[in-house]
Amino acid sequence: MESSKWKPTEEEQEIMEAVWMQVKGACEKLKEETNAKDEHIRKMLKEMSGRYYS
């Protein structure tokens, strides 16, 4: 059974871009305020997405 690919509308794309900018800013702030490195943030984001979207 083949699933159809989701194609975001222009409005959904704009929302995702805005959310991504917020996430990116939060990650940069975390890196500035702690000793977290890119790999730590990558792991944290993967764990969070797995918890909420699997």
PDB file of N, CA, C and O in Angstrom:
ATOM      1  N   MET A   1       0.843  -1.183   0.000  1.00  0.00           N
ATOM      2  CA  MET A   1       0.000   0.000   0.000  1.00  0.00           C
ATOM      3  C   MET A   1       0.887   1.245   0.000  1.00  0.00           C
ATOM      4  O   MET A   1       1.741   1.414   0.850  1.00  0.00           O
ATOM      5  N   GLU A   2       0.688   2.076  -0.955  1.00  0.00           N
ATOM      6  CA  GLU A   2       1.534   3.255  -1.126  1.00  0.00           C
ATOM      7  C   GLU A   2       0.847   4.478  -0.515  1.00  0.00           C
ATOM      8  O   GLU A   2      -0.331   4.713  -0.732  1.00  0.00           O
ATOM      9  N   SER A   3       1.592   5.218   0.279  1.00  0.00           N
ATOM     10  CA  SER A   3       1.020   6.438   0.861  1.00  0.00           C
ATOM     11  C   SER A   3       1.298   7.617  -0.062  1.00  0.00           C
ATOM     12  O   SER A   3       2.328   7.684  -0.713  1.00  0.00           O
ATOM     13  N   SER A   4       0.362   8.535  -0.103  1.00  0.00           N
ATOM     14  CA  SER A   4       0.564   9.709  -0.952  1.00  0.00           C
ATOM     15  C   SER A   4       1.481  10.693  -0.250  1.00  0.00           C
ATOM     16  O   SER A   4       1.480  10.800   0.972  1.00  0.00           O
ATOM     17  N   LYS A   5       2.271  11.395  -1.021  1.00  0.00           N
ATOM     18  CA  LYS A   5       3.184  12.392  -0.447  1.00  0.00           C
ATOM     19  C   LYS A   5       2.416  13.656  -0.119  1.00  0.00           C
ATOM     20  O   LYS A   5       1.616  14.126  -0.922  1.00  0.00           O
ATOM     21  N   TRP A   6       2.696  14.169   1.062  1.00  0.00           N
ATOM     22  CA  TRP A   6       2.060  15.411   1.491  1.00  0.00           C
ATOM     23  C   TRP A   6       2.813  16.580   0.886  1.00  0.00           C
ATOM     24  O   TRP A   6       4.040  16.651   0.938  1.00  0.00           O
ATOM     25  N   LYS A   7       2.084  17.476   0.291  1.00  0.00           N
ATOM     26  CA  LYS A   7       2.675  18.694  -0.272  1.00  0.00           C
ATOM     27  C   LYS A   7       2.047  19.874   0.461  1.00  0.00           C
ATOM     28  O   LYS A   7       0.838  20.103   0.350  1.00  0.00           O
ATOM     29  N   PRO A   8       2.854  20.607   1.227  1.00  0.00           N
ATOM     30  CA  PRO A   8       2.296  21.735   1.984  1.00  0.00           C
ATOM     31  C   PRO A   8       1.812  22.860   1.068  1.00  0.00           C
ATOM     32  O   PRO A   8       2.397  23.103   0.013  1.00  0.00           O
ATOM     33  N   THR A   9       0.748  23.502   1.511  1.00  0.00           N
ATOM     34  CA  THR A   9       0.273  24.679   0.784  1.00  0.00           C
ATOM     35  C   THR A   9       1.253  25.814   1.046  1.00  0.00           C
ATOM     36  O   THR A   9       2.135  25.718   1.902  1.00  0.00           O
ATOM     37  N   GLU A  10       1.095  26.898   0.337  1.00  0.00           N
ATOM     38  CA  GLU A  10       1.976  28.055   0.548  1.00  0.00           C
ATOM     39  C   GLU A  10       1.843  28.568   1.982  1.00  0.00           C
ATOM     40  O   GLU A  10       2.836  28.911   2.623  1.00  0.00           O
ATOM     41  N   GLU A  11       0.619  28.594   2.499  1.00  0.00           N
ATOM     42  CA  GLU A  11       0.393  29.054   3.877  1.00  0.00           C
ATOM     43  C   GLU A  11       1.064  28.114   4.881  1.00  0.00           C
ATOM     44  O   GLU A  11       1.715  28.566   5.827  1.00  0.00           O
ATOM     45  N   GLU A  12       0.947  26.806   4.658  1.00  0.00           N
ATOM     46  CA  GLU A  12       1.592  25.840   5.554  1.00  0.00           C
ATOM     47  C   GLU A  12       3.109  25.977   5.490  1.00  0.00           C
ATOM     48  O   GLU A  12       3.792  25.879   6.516  1.00  0.00           O
ATOM     49  N   GLN A  13       3.631  26.224   4.312  1.00  0.00           N
ATOM     50  CA  GLN A  13       5.073  26.412   4.149  1.00  0.00           C
ATOM     51  C   GLN A  13       5.549  27.636   4.928  1.00  0.00           C
ATOM     52  O   GLN A  13       6.583  27.596   5.593  1.00  0.00           O
ATOM     53  N   GLU A  14       4.787  28.720   4.867  1.00  0.00           N
ATOM     54  CA  GLU A  14       5.140  29.937   5.610  1.00  0.00           C
ATOM     55  C   GLU A  14       5.125  29.681   7.111  1.00  0.00           C
ATOM     56  O   GLU A  14       6.000  30.152   7.845  1.00  0.00           O
ATOM     57  N   ILE A  15       4.138  28.924   7.580  1.00  0.00           N
ATOM     58  CA  ILE A  15       4.042  28.601   9.009  1.00  0.00           C
ATOM     59  C   ILE A  15       5.242  27.764   9.434  1.00  0.00           C
ATOM     60  O   ILE A  15       5.867  28.028  10.477  1.00  0.00           O
ATOM     61  N   MET A  16       5.599  26.771   8.619  1.00  0.00           N
ATOM     62  CA  MET A  16       6.747  25.927   8.953  1.00  0.00           C
ATOM     63  C   MET A  16       8.033  26.735   8.991  1.00  0.00           C
ATOM     64  O   MET A  16       8.891  26.511   9.857  1.00  0.00           O
ATOM     65  N   GLU A  17       8.177  27.677   8.080  1.00  0.00           N
ATOM     66  CA  GLU A  17       9.368  28.537   8.078  1.00  0.00           C
ATOM     67  C   GLU A  17       9.428  29.372   9.356  1.00  0.00           C
ATOM     68  O   GLU A  17      10.496  29.511   9.958  1.00  0.00           O
ATOM     69  N   ALA A  18       8.293  29.921   9.770  1.00  0.00           N
ATOM     70  CA  ALA A  18       8.256  30.740  10.991  1.00  0.00           C
ATOM     71  C   ALA A  18       8.587  29.893  12.220  1.00  0.00           C
ATOM     72  O   ALA A  18       9.364  30.316  13.089  1.00  0.00           O
ATOM     73  N   VAL A  19       8.038  28.687  12.273  1.00  0.00           N
ATOM     74  CA  VAL A  19       8.319  27.794  13.408  1.00  0.00           C
ATOM     75  C   VAL A  19       9.793  27.416  13.408  1.00  0.00           C
ATOM     76  O   VAL A  19      10.445  27.426  14.458  1.00  0.00           O
ATOM     77  N   TRP A  20      10.333  27.098  12.233  1.00  0.00           N
ATOM     78  CA  TRP A  20      11.738  26.715  12.160  1.00  0.00           C
ATOM     79  C   TRP A  20      12.645  27.851  12.646  1.00  0.00           C
ATOM     80  O   TRP A  20      13.624  27.609  13.340  1.00  0.00           O
ATOM     81  N   MET A  21      12.320  29.084  12.291  1.00  0.00           N
ATOM     82  CA  MET A  21      13.131  30.219  12.751  1.00  0.00           C
ATOM     83  C   MET A  21      13.106  30.324  14.278  1.00  0.00           C
ATOM     84  O   MET A  21      14.120  30.634  14.905  1.00  0.00           O
ATOM     85  N   GLN A  22      11.948  30.044  14.883  1.00  0.00           N
ATOM     86  CA  GLN A  22      11.854  30.064  16.346  1.00  0.00           C
ATOM     87  C   GLN A  22      12.688  28.948  16.968  1.00  0.00           C
ATOM     88  O   GLN A  22      13.415  29.161  17.948  1.00  0.00           O
ATOM     89  N   VAL A  23      12.615  27.746  16.390  1.00  0.00           N
ATOM     90  CA  VAL A  23      13.385  26.611  16.897  1.00  0.00           C
ATOM     91  C   VAL A  23      14.878  26.897  16.749  1.00  0.00           C
ATOM     92  O   VAL A  23      15.668  26.674  17.674  1.00  0.00           O
ATOM     93  N   LYS A  24      15.260  27.410  15.590  1.00  0.00           N
ATOM     94  CA  LYS A  24      16.666  27.721  15.340  1.00  0.00           C
ATOM     95  C   LYS A  24      17.183  28.752  16.348  1.00  0.00           C
ATOM     96  O   LYS A  24      18.278  28.608  16.902  1.00  0.00           O
ATOM     97  N   GLY A  25      16.383  29.790  16.614  1.00  0.00           N
ATOM     98  CA  GLY A  25      16.773  30.803  17.594  1.00  0.00           C
ATOM     99  C   GLY A  25      16.911  30.218  18.984  1.00  0.00           C
ATOM    100  O   GLY A  25      17.858  30.541  19.713  1.00  0.00           O
ATOM    101  N   ALA A  26      15.986  29.334  19.357  1.00  0.00           N
ATOM    102  CA  ALA A  26      16.048  28.697  20.672  1.00  0.00           C
ATOM    103  C   ALA A  26      17.294  27.823  20.790  1.00  0.00           C
ATOM    104  O   ALA A  26      17.949  27.792  21.835  1.00  0.00           O
ATOM    105  N   CYS A  27      17.642  27.125  19.716  1.00  0.00           N
ATOM    106  CA  CYS A  27      18.839  26.283  19.732  1.00  0.00           C
ATOM    107  C   CYS A  27      20.105  27.128  19.861  1.00  0.00           C
ATOM    108  O   CYS A  27      21.028  26.770  20.600  1.00  0.00           O
ATOM    109  N   GLU A  28      20.158  28.232  19.148  1.00  0.00           N
ATOM    110  CA  GLU A  28      21.325  29.123  19.253  1.00  0.00           C
ATOM    111  C   GLU A  28      21.452  29.681  20.670  1.00  0.00           C
ATOM    112  O   GLU A  28      22.556  29.742  21.218  1.00  0.00           O
ATOM    113  N   LYS A  29      20.337  30.050  21.272  1.00  0.00           N
ATOM    114  CA  LYS A  29      20.356  30.569  22.644  1.00  0.00           C
ATOM    115  C   LYS A  29      20.827  29.484  23.609  1.00  0.00           C
ATOM    116  O   LYS A  29      21.628  29.756  24.509  1.00  0.00           O
ATOM    117  N   LEU A  30      20.360  28.250  23.399  1.00  0.00           N
ATOM    118  CA  LEU A  30      20.788  27.140  24.241  1.00  0.00           C
ATOM    119  C   LEU A  30      22.293  26.937  24.132  1.00  0.00           C
ATOM    120  O   LEU A  30      22.980  26.737  25.141  1.00  0.00           O
ATOM    121  N   LYS A  31      22.824  27.012  22.909  1.00  0.00           N
ATOM    122  CA  LYS A  31      24.265  26.853  22.715  1.00  0.00           C
ATOM    123  C   LYS A  31      25.055  27.973  23.395  1.00  0.00           C
ATOM    124  O   LYS A  31      26.128  27.735  23.946  1.00  0.00           O
ATOM    125  N   GLU A  32      24.501  29.188  23.388  1.00  0.00           N
ATOM    126  CA  GLU A  32      25.192  30.312  24.026  1.00  0.00           C
ATOM    127  C   GLU A  32      25.187  30.194  25.550  1.00  0.00           C
ATOM    128  O   GLU A  32      26.146  30.562  26.204  1.00  0.00           O
ATOM    129  N   GLU A  33      24.093  29.687  26.101  1.00  0.00           N
ATOM    130  CA  GLU A  33      23.919  29.671  27.552  1.00  0.00           C
ATOM    131  C   GLU A  33      24.385  28.385  28.224  1.00  0.00           C
ATOM    132  O   GLU A  33      24.449  28.323  29.451  1.00  0.00           O
ATOM    133  N   THR A  34      24.703  27.357  27.441  1.00  0.00           N
ATOM    134  CA  THR A  34      25.168  26.088  28.001  1.00  0.00           C
ATOM    135  C   THR A  34      26.383  25.628  27.218  1.00  0.00           C
ATOM    136  O   THR A  34      26.846  26.314  26.316  1.00  0.00           O
ATOM    137  N   ASN A  35      26.855  24.440  27.551  1.00  0.00           N
ATOM    138  CA  ASN A  35      27.972  23.879  26.785  1.00  0.00           C
ATOM    139  C   ASN A  35      27.472  22.893  25.735  1.00  0.00           C
ATOM    140  O   ASN A  35      28.233  22.062  25.249  1.00  0.00           O
ATOM    141  N   ALA A  36      26.194  22.976  25.349  1.00  0.00           N
ATOM    142  CA  ALA A  36      25.622  22.081  24.339  1.00  0.00           C
ATOM    143  C   ALA A  36      26.293  22.313  22.991  1.00  0.00           C
ATOM    144  O   ALA A  36      26.546  23.443  22.593  1.00  0.00           O
ATOM    145  N   LYS A  37      26.573  21.238  22.335  1.00  0.00           N
ATOM    146  CA  LYS A  37      27.158  21.278  20.995  1.00  0.00           C
ATOM    147  C   LYS A  37      26.080  20.881  19.985  1.00  0.00           C
ATOM    148  O   LYS A  37      25.002  20.432  20.347  1.00  0.00           O
ATOM    149  N   ASP A  38      26.392  21.023  18.694  1.00  0.00           N
ATOM    150  CA  ASP A  38      25.422  20.691  17.641  1.00  0.00           C
ATOM    151  C   ASP A  38      24.883  19.270  17.787  1.00  0.00           C
ATOM    152  O   ASP A  38      23.692  19.038  17.627  1.00  0.00           O
ATOM    153  N   GLU A  39      25.776  18.316  18.090  1.00  0.00           N
ATOM    154  CA  GLU A  39      25.310  16.926  18.197  1.00  0.00           C
ATOM    155  C   GLU A  39      24.337  16.743  19.358  1.00  0.00           C
ATOM    156  O   GLU A  39      23.408  15.936  19.271  1.00  0.00           O
ATOM    157  N   HIS A  40      24.512  17.496  20.447  1.00  0.00           N
ATOM    158  CA  HIS A  40      23.580  17.415  21.579  1.00  0.00           C
ATOM    159  C   HIS A  40      22.216  17.970  21.175  1.00  0.00           C
ATOM    160  O   HIS A  40      21.169  17.401  21.503  1.00  0.00           O
ATOM    161  N   ILE A  41      22.226  19.075  20.474  1.00  0.00           N
ATOM    162  CA  ILE A  41      20.969  19.699  20.046  1.00  0.00           C
ATOM    163  C   ILE A  41      20.274  18.819  19.016  1.00  0.00           C
ATOM    164  O   ILE A  41      19.063  18.628  19.066  1.00  0.00           O
ATOM    165  N   ARG A  42      21.037  18.240  18.112  1.00  0.00           N
ATOM    166  CA  ARG A  42      20.476  17.340  17.098  1.00  0.00           C
ATOM    167  C   ARG A  42      19.782  16.153  17.790  1.00  0.00           C
ATOM    168  O   ARG A  42      18.666  15.779  17.447  1.00  0.00           O
ATOM    169  N   LYS A  43      20.448  15.572  18.791  1.00  0.00           N
ATOM    170  CA  LYS A  43      19.879  14.440  19.526  1.00  0.00           C
ATOM    171  C   LYS A  43      18.613  14.869  20.273  1.00  0.00           C
ATOM    172  O   LYS A  43      17.608  14.148  20.269  1.00  0.00           O
ATOM    173  N   MET A  44      18.638  16.039  20.893  1.00  0.00           N
ATOM    174  CA  MET A  44      17.480  16.538  21.632  1.00  0.00           C
ATOM    175  C   MET A  44      16.290  16.741  20.695  1.00  0.00           C
ATOM    176  O   MET A  44      15.169  16.322  20.996  1.00  0.00           O
ATOM    177  N   LEU A  45      16.530  17.351  19.540  1.00  0.00           N
ATOM    178  CA  LEU A  45      15.439  17.576  18.580  1.00  0.00           C
ATOM    179  C   LEU A  45      14.877  16.255  18.056  1.00  0.00           C
ATOM    180  O   LEU A  45      13.662  16.106  17.900  1.00  0.00           O
ATOM    181  N   LYS A  46      15.751  15.290  17.817  1.00  0.00           N
ATOM    182  CA  LYS A  46      15.306  13.983  17.339  1.00  0.00           C
ATOM    183  C   LYS A  46      14.451  13.293  18.406  1.00  0.00           C
ATOM    184  O   LYS A  46      13.406  12.722  18.096  1.00  0.00           O
ATOM    185  N   GLU A  47      14.885  13.347  19.677  1.00  0.00           N
ATOM    186  CA  GLU A  47      14.116  12.743  20.761  1.00  0.00           C
ATOM    187  C   GLU A  47      12.759  13.424  20.922  1.00  0.00           C
ATOM    188  O   GLU A  47      11.745  12.757  21.119  1.00  0.00           O
ATOM    189  N   MET A  48      12.745  14.753  20.818  1.00  0.00           N
ATOM    190  CA  MET A  48      11.484  15.482  20.971  1.00  0.00           C
ATOM    191  C   MET A  48      10.525  15.148  19.833  1.00  0.00           C
ATOM    192  O   MET A  48       9.339  14.921  20.067  1.00  0.00           O
ATOM    193  N   SER A  49      11.032  15.109  18.605  1.00  0.00           N
ATOM    194  CA  SER A  49      10.146  14.812  17.477  1.00  0.00           C
ATOM    195  C   SER A  49       9.638  13.379  17.576  1.00  0.00           C
ATOM    196  O   SER A  49       8.473  13.110  17.262  1.00  0.00           O
ATOM    197  N   GLY A  50      10.480  12.475  18.038  1.00  0.00           N
ATOM    198  CA  GLY A  50      10.057  11.085  18.215  1.00  0.00           C
ATOM    199  C   GLY A  50       8.979  10.949  19.279  1.00  0.00           C
ATOM    200  O   GLY A  50       8.022  10.190  19.126  1.00  0.00           O
ATOM    201  N   ARG A  51       9.103  11.717  20.340  1.00  0.00           N
ATOM    202  CA  ARG A  51       8.133  11.655  21.438  1.00  0.00           C
ATOM    203  C   ARG A  51       6.773  12.180  21.008  1.00  0.00           C
ATOM    204  O   ARG A  51       5.748  11.611  21.365  1.00  0.00           O
ATOM    205  N   TYR A  52       6.752  13.230  20.235  1.00  0.00           N
ATOM    206  CA  TYR A  52       5.496  13.876  19.895  1.00  0.00           C
ATOM    207  C   TYR A  52       4.923  13.462  18.550  1.00  0.00           C
ATOM    208  O   TYR A  52       3.732  13.647  18.312  1.00  0.00           O
ATOM    209  N   TYR A  53       5.740  12.916  17.654  1.00  0.00           N
ATOM    210  CA  TYR A  53       5.252  12.656  16.307  1.00  0.00           C
ATOM    211  C   TYR A  53       5.519  11.243  15.809  1.00  0.00           C
ATOM    212  O   TYR A  53       5.664  11.021  14.636  1.00  0.00           O
ATOM    213  N   SER A  54       5.611  10.257  16.741  1.00  0.00           N
ATOM    214  CA  SER A  54       5.762   8.891  16.254  1.00  0.00           C
ATOM    215  C   SER A  54       4.566   8.058  16.627  1.00  0.00           C
ATOM    216  O   SER A  54       3.715   8.420  17.316  1.00  0.00           O
TER     217      SER A  54
END
